[in-house]
Amino acid sequence: STGPGEVTRNDFPEDFFFGVATSAYQVEGGRAEGRRGDNIWDVFSETEGTIVIANGDIAVDQYHRYKEDVDLISKLGFNAYRFSLSWSRIFPDGLGTKVNEDGISYYNNLINALLDKGIQPFVTLYHWDLPYNLQTSIEGWLTKKIGVFFHLCRNLFRKLWRQSETLVTINEPLQTAVNGYDIGIFAPGRKDNPSTEPYLAAHHQLLAHASAVDVYRKKFKAKQGGEIGLVVDCEWAEPFSDRIEDKSAAERRIDFQLGWYCYKHFFLLFFYQLFPFVKVFGPNILWDYPKTMRARLGSNLPQFSDREKELLHRSLDFVGLNHYTSRLIAHMPSTSDQFYQVQEIEGIVNWPGGEAIGPRAASDWLYVVPWGLRKVLNYIAKKYENPMIYVTENGMDDEDSKVSALEQALDDKMRVDYFKGYLASVAQAISDGVDVRGYFAWSLLDNFEWAQGYTKRFGLVYVDYKNGLSRHPKASALWFSKFFKGAQ
Ligand code: GBH
């Protein structure tokens, strides 16, 4: 087997995508420019008492430096860039009726700059920066009316789709549901109704996703080709022990991350569509929430109509997976209706003997466990009939306060080992038969790390916040360049 350090470019198919990823609010800045409307993070980061100690008003200024950043991506040798569109830059009031041409042209320019360099754009429509007006006027993701998302997508497809071939509707609906509506550490910062709101927010994200995919399929795909999917985040859940309770706790943990947003029985549905009369007598195989969730949440988990289930059922051309870390999971009786308690699980970072599951990065949730990625990839392949998968995010952070000199920041040995280990794990999954088509390192640049502000640095490229936001490739960025040239 391939151990860390032995992974090479030849372990991946020739047409494999190797990219870097970012999101609009984390890198763009230009808050007051180009007639961009406010979003919920603009307001959340100004609210006293949130743990955010900074904001994305300027961020790392990609709005003005996109050409420099595209050159950088190209020089390093990546062939794909995953970024997101700021919804309120294109529709300042979020409603999808009045298009702001300044926003459209910014993204057209970015996409053209990428295509000029032969870099494939992977466009995410929504990475957490909901137009503020949609939060105040219709309660954001809590109501079905958020289906105005539909209009957003329709217009975007018309204006931008032609130039980009891979589209993600929503980034990590789980994080919006849980951090936005259960513990409230992310915008919109709600935490008073943890037994209902996370499930409504998730439900409406799924419906918005499904209707966006439906429009895209009917109006654009036939003419323009391309592919569309959802990005889910999933840590690997390794049973803490061989006890049956711990094994099913670990299964449950994955249901509450992945199963919440993915479908099963794709081929059976196809068969039902060919022979509709069979469906009347056959088992109900339409998409639905996992049984483990229904059992614990009952009527707090909303219901789908059959039509919605069918839409969702065929809504993924690919699964986008964000994966950073793994955790040991043990059974723990439920103590409250909060998200983690409801699952009846406990996440543990030390093996029974006391040894850590892996070295810790800067963030307290991020342990380096390369073998976990191979396991998640195999799990998805097995459970969901071997779908096409992109690893849409993978990476680790350094603590800003521990960086005292530039040379030290650029010498990121631990990150080099992280990427070696995780890429080897992807290569192993591919030889296991998993259909992985691309891999994106998070992130191109150090950037605004949500509730952690600028205190955590995930970049392959260092951003000097005290020196004009200048960009400096770290050893890990240079490692990728050598990896692409086959000179390891
Ligand atoms: C990704 O989510 C996001 O898509 C990306 O925007 C982000 O920059 C990246 O992670 C790195 O965090 O209590 O404040 O420490 C991955 C799932 C969700 C994992 C939030 C960490 C804890 C936040 N992440 N979670 S905090």
mmCIF file of N, CA and C in Angstrom, residues 15-99:
data_model
loop_
_atom_site.group_PDB
_atom_site.id
_atom_site.type_symbol
_atom_site.label_atom_id
_atom_site.label_comp_id
_atom_site.label_asym_id
_atom_site.label_seq_id
_atom_site.Cartn_x
_atom_site.Cartn_y
_atom_site.Cartn_z
ATOM 1 N N ASP A 15 -7.153 12.772 -16.424
ATOM 2 C CA ASP A 15 -8.118 13.874 -16.497
ATOM 3 C C ASP A 15 -8.658 14.278 -15.112
ATOM 4 N N PHE A 16 -7.960 13.886 -14.066
ATOM 5 C CA PHE A 16 -8.372 14.207 -12.696
ATOM 6 C C PHE A 16 -8.236 15.718 -12.462
ATOM 7 N N PHE A 17 -9.196 16.286 -11.726
ATOM 8 C CA PHE A 17 -9.092 17.707 -11.373
ATOM 9 C C PHE A 17 -8.346 17.871 -10.051
ATOM 10 N N PHE A 18 -7.312 18.691 -10.078
ATOM 11 C CA PHE A 18 -6.639 19.091 -8.835
ATOM 12 C C PHE A 18 -6.858 20.585 -8.678
ATOM 13 N N GLY A 19 -7.609 20.966 -7.673
ATOM 14 C CA GLY A 19 -7.935 22.378 -7.533
ATOM 15 C C GLY A 19 -7.673 22.909 -6.146
ATOM 16 N N VAL A 20 -7.909 24.214 -6.016
ATOM 17 C CA VAL A 20 -7.939 24.866 -4.715
ATOM 18 C C VAL A 20 -9.330 25.474 -4.561
ATOM 19 N N ALA A 21 -9.765 25.655 -3.309
ATOM 20 C CA ALA A 21 -11.115 26.145 -3.061
ATOM 21 C C ALA A 21 -11.098 27.388 -2.171
ATOM 22 N N THR A 22 -12.129 28.212 -2.347
ATOM 23 C CA THR A 22 -12.380 29.369 -1.473
ATOM 24 C C THR A 22 -13.898 29.579 -1.423
ATOM 25 N N SER A 23 -14.354 30.571 -0.670
ATOM 26 C CA SER A 23 -15.759 30.978 -0.783
ATOM 27 C C SER A 23 -15.828 32.502 -0.770
ATOM 28 N N ALA A 24 -16.912 33.035 -1.332
ATOM 29 C CA ALA A 24 -17.014 34.477 -1.554
ATOM 30 C C ALA A 24 -16.765 35.297 -0.284
ATOM 31 N N TYR A 25 -17.545 35.023 0.768
ATOM 32 C CA TYR A 25 -17.427 35.891 1.946
ATOM 33 C C TYR A 25 -16.047 35.786 2.585
ATOM 34 N N GLN A 26 -15.410 34.643 2.470
ATOM 35 C CA GLN A 26 -14.115 34.432 3.124
ATOM 36 C C GLN A 26 -12.946 35.107 2.414
ATOM 37 N N VAL A 27 -13.077 35.362 1.099
ATOM 38 C CA VAL A 27 -11.930 35.946 0.390
ATOM 39 C C VAL A 27 -12.206 37.247 -0.367
ATOM 40 N N GLU A 28 -13.466 37.482 -0.720
ATOM 41 C CA GLU A 28 -13.744 38.536 -1.698
ATOM 42 C C GLU A 28 -13.573 39.962 -1.187
ATOM 43 N N GLY A 29 -14.173 40.266 -0.062
ATOM 44 C CA GLY A 29 -14.194 41.657 0.396
ATOM 45 C C GLY A 29 -15.070 42.485 -0.540
ATOM 46 N N GLY A 30 -14.693 43.758 -0.729
ATOM 47 C CA GLY A 30 -15.474 44.626 -1.621
ATOM 48 C C GLY A 30 -16.924 44.734 -1.174
ATOM 49 N N ARG A 31 -17.128 44.789 0.153
ATOM 50 C CA ARG A 31 -18.484 44.792 0.683
ATOM 51 C C ARG A 31 -19.320 45.925 0.107
ATOM 52 N N ALA A 32 -18.725 47.112 0.055
ATOM 53 C CA ALA A 32 -19.510 48.275 -0.356
ATOM 54 C C ALA A 32 -19.342 48.577 -1.836
ATOM 55 N N GLU A 33 -18.722 47.679 -2.571
ATOM 56 C CA GLU A 33 -18.444 47.989 -3.976
ATOM 57 C C GLU A 33 -19.318 47.208 -4.938
ATOM 58 N N GLY A 34 -19.439 47.760 -6.144
ATOM 59 C CA GLY A 34 -20.202 47.094 -7.192
ATOM 60 C C GLY A 34 -21.657 46.882 -6.814
ATOM 61 N N ARG A 35 -22.180 47.781 -5.981
ATOM 62 C CA ARG A 35 -23.584 47.745 -5.549
ATOM 63 C C ARG A 35 -23.985 46.406 -4.929
ATOM 64 N N ARG A 36 -23.058 45.790 -4.212
ATOM 65 C CA ARG A 36 -23.379 44.537 -3.521
ATOM 66 C C ARG A 36 -24.303 44.839 -2.353
ATOM 67 N N GLY A 37 -25.312 44.009 -2.149
ATOM 68 C CA GLY A 37 -26.180 44.147 -0.984
ATOM 69 C C GLY A 37 -25.552 43.457 0.219
ATOM 70 N N ASP A 38 -26.018 43.784 1.427
ATOM 71 C CA ASP A 38 -25.517 43.122 2.631
ATOM 72 C C ASP A 38 -25.993 41.672 2.692
ATOM 73 N N ASN A 39 -25.204 40.851 3.366
ATOM 74 C CA ASN A 39 -25.630 39.474 3.617
ATOM 75 C C ASN A 39 -25.629 39.217 5.128
ATOM 76 N N ILE A 40 -26.099 38.039 5.528
ATOM 77 C CA ILE A 40 -26.252 37.773 6.966
ATOM 78 C C ILE A 40 -24.922 37.757 7.715
ATOM 79 N N TRP A 41 -23.818 37.463 7.027
ATOM 80 C CA TRP A 41 -22.525 37.490 7.721
ATOM 81 C C TRP A 41 -22.032 38.915 7.940
ATOM 82 N N ASP A 42 -22.382 39.835 7.026
ATOM 83 C CA ASP A 42 -22.037 41.244 7.242
ATOM 84 C C ASP A 42 -22.628 41.702 8.571
ATOM 85 N N VAL A 43 -23.868 41.311 8.795
ATOM 86 C CA VAL A 43 -24.588 41.787 9.972
ATOM 87 C C VAL A 43 -24.196 40.982 11.219
ATOM 88 N N PHE A 44 -24.079 39.679 11.066
ATOM 89 C CA PHE A 44 -23.695 38.817 12.190
ATOM 90 C C PHE A 44 -22.341 39.245 12.766
ATOM 91 N N SER A 45 -21.414 39.596 11.872
ATOM 92 C CA SER A 45 -20.077 39.944 12.370
ATOM 93 C C SER A 45 -20.036 41.325 13.013
ATOM 94 N N GLU A 46 -21.133 42.060 12.928
ATOM 95 C CA GLU A 46 -21.213 43.351 13.621
ATOM 96 C C GLU A 46 -21.983 43.240 14.930
ATOM 97 N N THR A 47 -22.559 42.049 15.176
ATOM 98 C CA THR A 47 -23.423 41.886 16.340
ATOM 99 C C THR A 47 -22.599 41.592 17.574
ATOM 100 N N GLU A 48 -22.816 42.391 18.596
ATOM 101 C CA GLU A 48 -22.061 42.188 19.825
ATOM 102 C C GLU A 48 -22.380 40.829 20.440
ATOM 103 N N GLY A 49 -21.364 40.173 20.970
ATOM 104 C CA GLY A 49 -21.623 38.906 21.645
ATOM 105 C C GLY A 49 -21.410 37.695 20.741
ATOM 106 N N THR A 50 -21.391 37.899 19.438
ATOM 107 C CA THR A 50 -21.025 36.755 18.603
ATOM 108 C C THR A 50 -19.523 36.619 18.774
ATOM 109 N N ILE A 51 -19.008 35.365 18.594
ATOM 110 C CA ILE A 51 -17.573 35.238 18.845
ATOM 111 C C ILE A 51 -16.725 35.723 17.684
ATOM 112 N N VAL A 52 -17.381 36.235 16.675
ATOM 113 C CA VAL A 52 -16.625 36.784 15.565
ATOM 114 C C VAL A 52 -15.928 38.059 16.024
ATOM 115 N N ILE A 53 -14.638 38.141 15.780
ATOM 116 C CA ILE A 53 -13.895 39.315 16.214
ATOM 117 C C ILE A 53 -13.358 40.072 15.006
ATOM 118 N N ALA A 54 -13.942 39.780 13.859
ATOM 119 C CA ALA A 54 -13.485 40.392 12.620
ATOM 120 C C ALA A 54 -14.616 40.255 11.613
ATOM 121 N N ASN A 55 -14.387 40.709 10.381
ATOM 122 C CA ASN A 55 -15.432 40.560 9.366
ATOM 123 C C ASN A 55 -14.825 40.430 7.977
ATOM 124 N N GLY A 56 -15.697 40.240 6.995
ATOM 125 C CA GLY A 56 -15.225 40.041 5.625
ATOM 126 C C GLY A 56 -15.364 41.278 4.750
ATOM 127 N N ASP A 57 -15.419 42.480 5.369
ATOM 128 C CA ASP A 57 -15.577 43.711 4.573
ATOM 129 C C ASP A 57 -14.506 43.803 3.477
ATOM 130 N N ILE A 58 -13.281 43.469 3.870
ATOM 131 C CA ILE A 58 -12.171 43.507 2.908
ATOM 132 C C ILE A 58 -11.672 42.091 2.635
ATOM 133 N N ALA A 59 -11.778 41.278 3.667
ATOM 134 C CA ALA A 59 -11.282 39.892 3.603
ATOM 135 C C ALA A 59 -9.875 39.897 3.020
ATOM 136 N N VAL A 60 -9.586 39.069 2.017
ATOM 137 C CA VAL A 60 -8.244 39.124 1.439
ATOM 138 C C VAL A 60 -8.306 39.766 0.049
ATOM 139 N N ASP A 61 -9.398 40.515 -0.161
ATOM 140 C CA ASP A 61 -9.498 41.425 -1.304
ATOM 141 C C ASP A 61 -9.433 40.746 -2.675
ATOM 142 N N GLN A 62 -9.983 39.560 -2.758
ATOM 143 C CA GLN A 62 -9.957 38.907 -4.077
ATOM 144 C C GLN A 62 -10.770 39.703 -5.105
ATOM 145 N N TYR A 63 -11.734 40.481 -4.618
ATOM 146 C CA TYR A 63 -12.541 41.311 -5.523
ATOM 147 C C TYR A 63 -11.653 42.179 -6.412
ATOM 148 N N HIS A 64 -10.555 42.695 -5.830
ATOM 149 C CA HIS A 64 -9.641 43.507 -6.640
ATOM 150 C C HIS A 64 -8.446 42.728 -7.174
ATOM 151 N N ARG A 65 -8.179 41.585 -6.563
ATOM 152 C CA ARG A 65 -6.931 40.882 -6.927
ATOM 153 C C ARG A 65 -7.172 39.562 -7.625
ATOM 154 N N TYR A 66 -8.367 39.395 -8.219
ATOM 155 C CA TYR A 66 -8.646 38.079 -8.796
ATOM 156 C C TYR A 66 -7.659 37.698 -9.886
ATOM 157 N N LYS A 67 -7.149 38.688 -10.630
ATOM 158 C CA LYS A 67 -6.204 38.344 -11.711
ATOM 159 C C LYS A 67 -4.920 37.764 -11.138
ATOM 160 N N GLU A 68 -4.422 38.462 -10.099
ATOM 161 C CA GLU A 68 -3.218 37.972 -9.415
ATOM 162 C C GLU A 68 -3.452 36.560 -8.854
ATOM 163 N N ASP A 69 -4.642 36.352 -8.263
ATOM 164 C CA ASP A 69 -4.924 35.042 -7.672
ATOM 165 C C ASP A 69 -5.038 33.953 -8.737
ATOM 166 N N VAL A 70 -5.659 34.283 -9.863
ATOM 167 C CA VAL A 70 -5.767 33.296 -10.946
ATOM 168 C C VAL A 70 -4.371 32.954 -11.484
ATOM 169 N N ASP A 71 -3.509 33.970 -11.610
ATOM 170 C CA ASP A 71 -2.120 33.707 -12.039
ATOM 171 C C ASP A 71 -1.424 32.756 -11.083
ATOM 172 N N LEU A 72 -1.656 32.994 -9.809
ATOM 173 C CA LEU A 72 -1.042 32.170 -8.774
ATOM 174 C C LEU A 72 -1.506 30.717 -8.905
ATOM 175 N N ILE A 73 -2.808 30.527 -9.068
ATOM 176 C CA ILE A 73 -3.359 29.169 -9.200
ATOM 177 C C ILE A 73 -2.705 28.486 -10.396
ATOM 178 N N SER A 74 -2.586 29.258 -11.466
ATOM 179 C CA SER A 74 -2.023 28.713 -12.693
ATOM 180 C C SER A 74 -0.531 28.390 -12.529
ATOM 181 N N LYS A 75 0.210 29.308 -11.930
ATOM 182 C CA LYS A 75 1.650 29.064 -11.741
ATOM 183 C C LYS A 75 1.900 27.850 -10.870
ATOM 184 N N LEU A 76 1.057 27.670 -9.857
ATOM 185 C CA LEU A 76 1.262 26.521 -8.971
ATOM 186 C C LEU A 76 0.922 25.214 -9.682
ATOM 187 N N GLY A 77 0.143 25.302 -10.768
ATOM 188 C CA GLY A 77 -0.124 24.107 -11.574
ATOM 189 C C GLY A 77 -1.474 23.451 -11.349
ATOM 190 N N PHE A 78 -2.366 24.101 -10.592
ATOM 191 C CA PHE A 78 -3.701 23.530 -10.398
ATOM 192 C C PHE A 78 -4.515 23.694 -11.682
ATOM 193 N N ASN A 79 -5.439 22.752 -11.938
ATOM 194 C CA ASN A 79 -6.261 22.879 -13.151
ATOM 195 C C ASN A 79 -7.734 23.139 -12.848
ATOM 196 N N ALA A 80 -8.043 23.510 -11.603
ATOM 197 C CA ALA A 80 -9.436 23.821 -11.256
ATOM 198 C C ALA A 80 -9.460 24.810 -10.082
ATOM 199 N N TYR A 81 -10.489 25.629 -10.054
ATOM 200 C CA TYR A 81 -10.675 26.559 -8.935
ATOM 201 C C TYR A 81 -12.132 26.497 -8.504
ATOM 202 N N ARG A 82 -12.352 26.180 -7.235
ATOM 203 C CA ARG A 82 -13.713 26.168 -6.698
ATOM 204 C C ARG A 82 -13.920 27.450 -5.910
ATOM 205 N N PHE A 83 -14.916 28.238 -6.314
ATOM 206 C CA PHE A 83 -15.228 29.480 -5.598
ATOM 207 C C PHE A 83 -16.739 29.592 -5.520
ATOM 208 N N SER A 84 -17.245 30.563 -4.734
ATOM 209 C CA SER A 84 -18.700 30.698 -4.652
ATOM 210 C C SER A 84 -19.125 32.084 -5.097
ATOM 211 N N LEU A 85 -20.379 32.194 -5.466
ATOM 212 C CA LEU A 85 -20.948 33.472 -5.889
ATOM 213 C C LEU A 85 -21.602 34.129 -4.688
ATOM 214 N N SER A 86 -21.340 35.403 -4.503
ATOM 215 C CA SER A 86 -22.037 36.132 -3.453
ATOM 216 C C SER A 86 -23.419 36.492 -4.005
ATOM 217 N N TRP A 87 -24.425 35.911 -3.411
ATOM 218 C CA TRP A 87 -25.811 36.055 -3.870
ATOM 219 C C TRP A 87 -26.190 37.540 -3.919
ATOM 220 N N SER A 88 -25.834 38.281 -2.828
ATOM 221 C CA SER A 88 -26.249 39.688 -2.767
ATOM 222 C C SER A 88 -25.381 40.599 -3.644
ATOM 223 N N ARG A 89 -24.317 40.042 -4.230
ATOM 224 C CA ARG A 89 -23.579 40.818 -5.224
ATOM 225 C C ARG A 89 -24.332 40.781 -6.561
ATOM 226 N N ILE A 90 -25.068 39.706 -6.789
ATOM 227 C CA ILE A 90 -25.797 39.556 -8.056
ATOM 228 C C ILE A 90 -27.236 40.044 -7.913
ATOM 229 N N PHE A 91 -27.848 39.730 -6.761
ATOM 230 C CA PHE A 91 -29.198 40.229 -6.459
ATOM 231 C C PHE A 91 -29.135 40.903 -5.097
ATOM 232 N N PRO A 92 -28.899 42.234 -5.062
ATOM 233 C CA PRO A 92 -28.661 42.918 -3.778
ATOM 234 C C PRO A 92 -29.774 42.697 -2.749
ATOM 235 N N ASP A 93 -31.037 42.582 -3.186
ATOM 236 C CA ASP A 93 -32.104 42.336 -2.212
ATOM 237 C C ASP A 93 -32.430 40.846 -2.116
ATOM 238 N N GLY A 94 -31.688 40.034 -2.824
ATOM 239 C CA GLY A 94 -31.828 38.588 -2.712
ATOM 240 C C GLY A 94 -32.983 37.978 -3.473
ATOM 241 N N LEU A 95 -33.889 38.835 -3.947
ATOM 242 C CA LEU A 95 -35.143 38.297 -4.459
ATOM 243 C C LEU A 95 -35.037 37.651 -5.837
ATOM 244 N N GLY A 96 -33.963 37.927 -6.526
ATOM 245 C CA GLY A 96 -33.801 37.248 -7.814
ATOM 246 C C GLY A 96 -34.529 37.930 -8.955
ATOM 247 N N THR A 97 -35.087 39.105 -8.680
ATOM 248 C CA THR A 97 -35.794 39.796 -9.753
ATOM 249 C C THR A 97 -34.918 40.869 -10.393
ATOM 250 N N LYS A 98 -34.281 41.692 -9.528
ATOM 251 C CA LYS A 98 -33.422 42.745 -10.089
ATOM 252 C C LYS A 98 -31.968 42.298 -10.142
ATOM 253 N N VAL A 99 -31.472 42.082 -11.344
ATOM 254 C CA VAL A 99 -30.091 41.615 -11.501
ATOM 255 C C VAL A 99 -29.146 42.806 -11.461
#
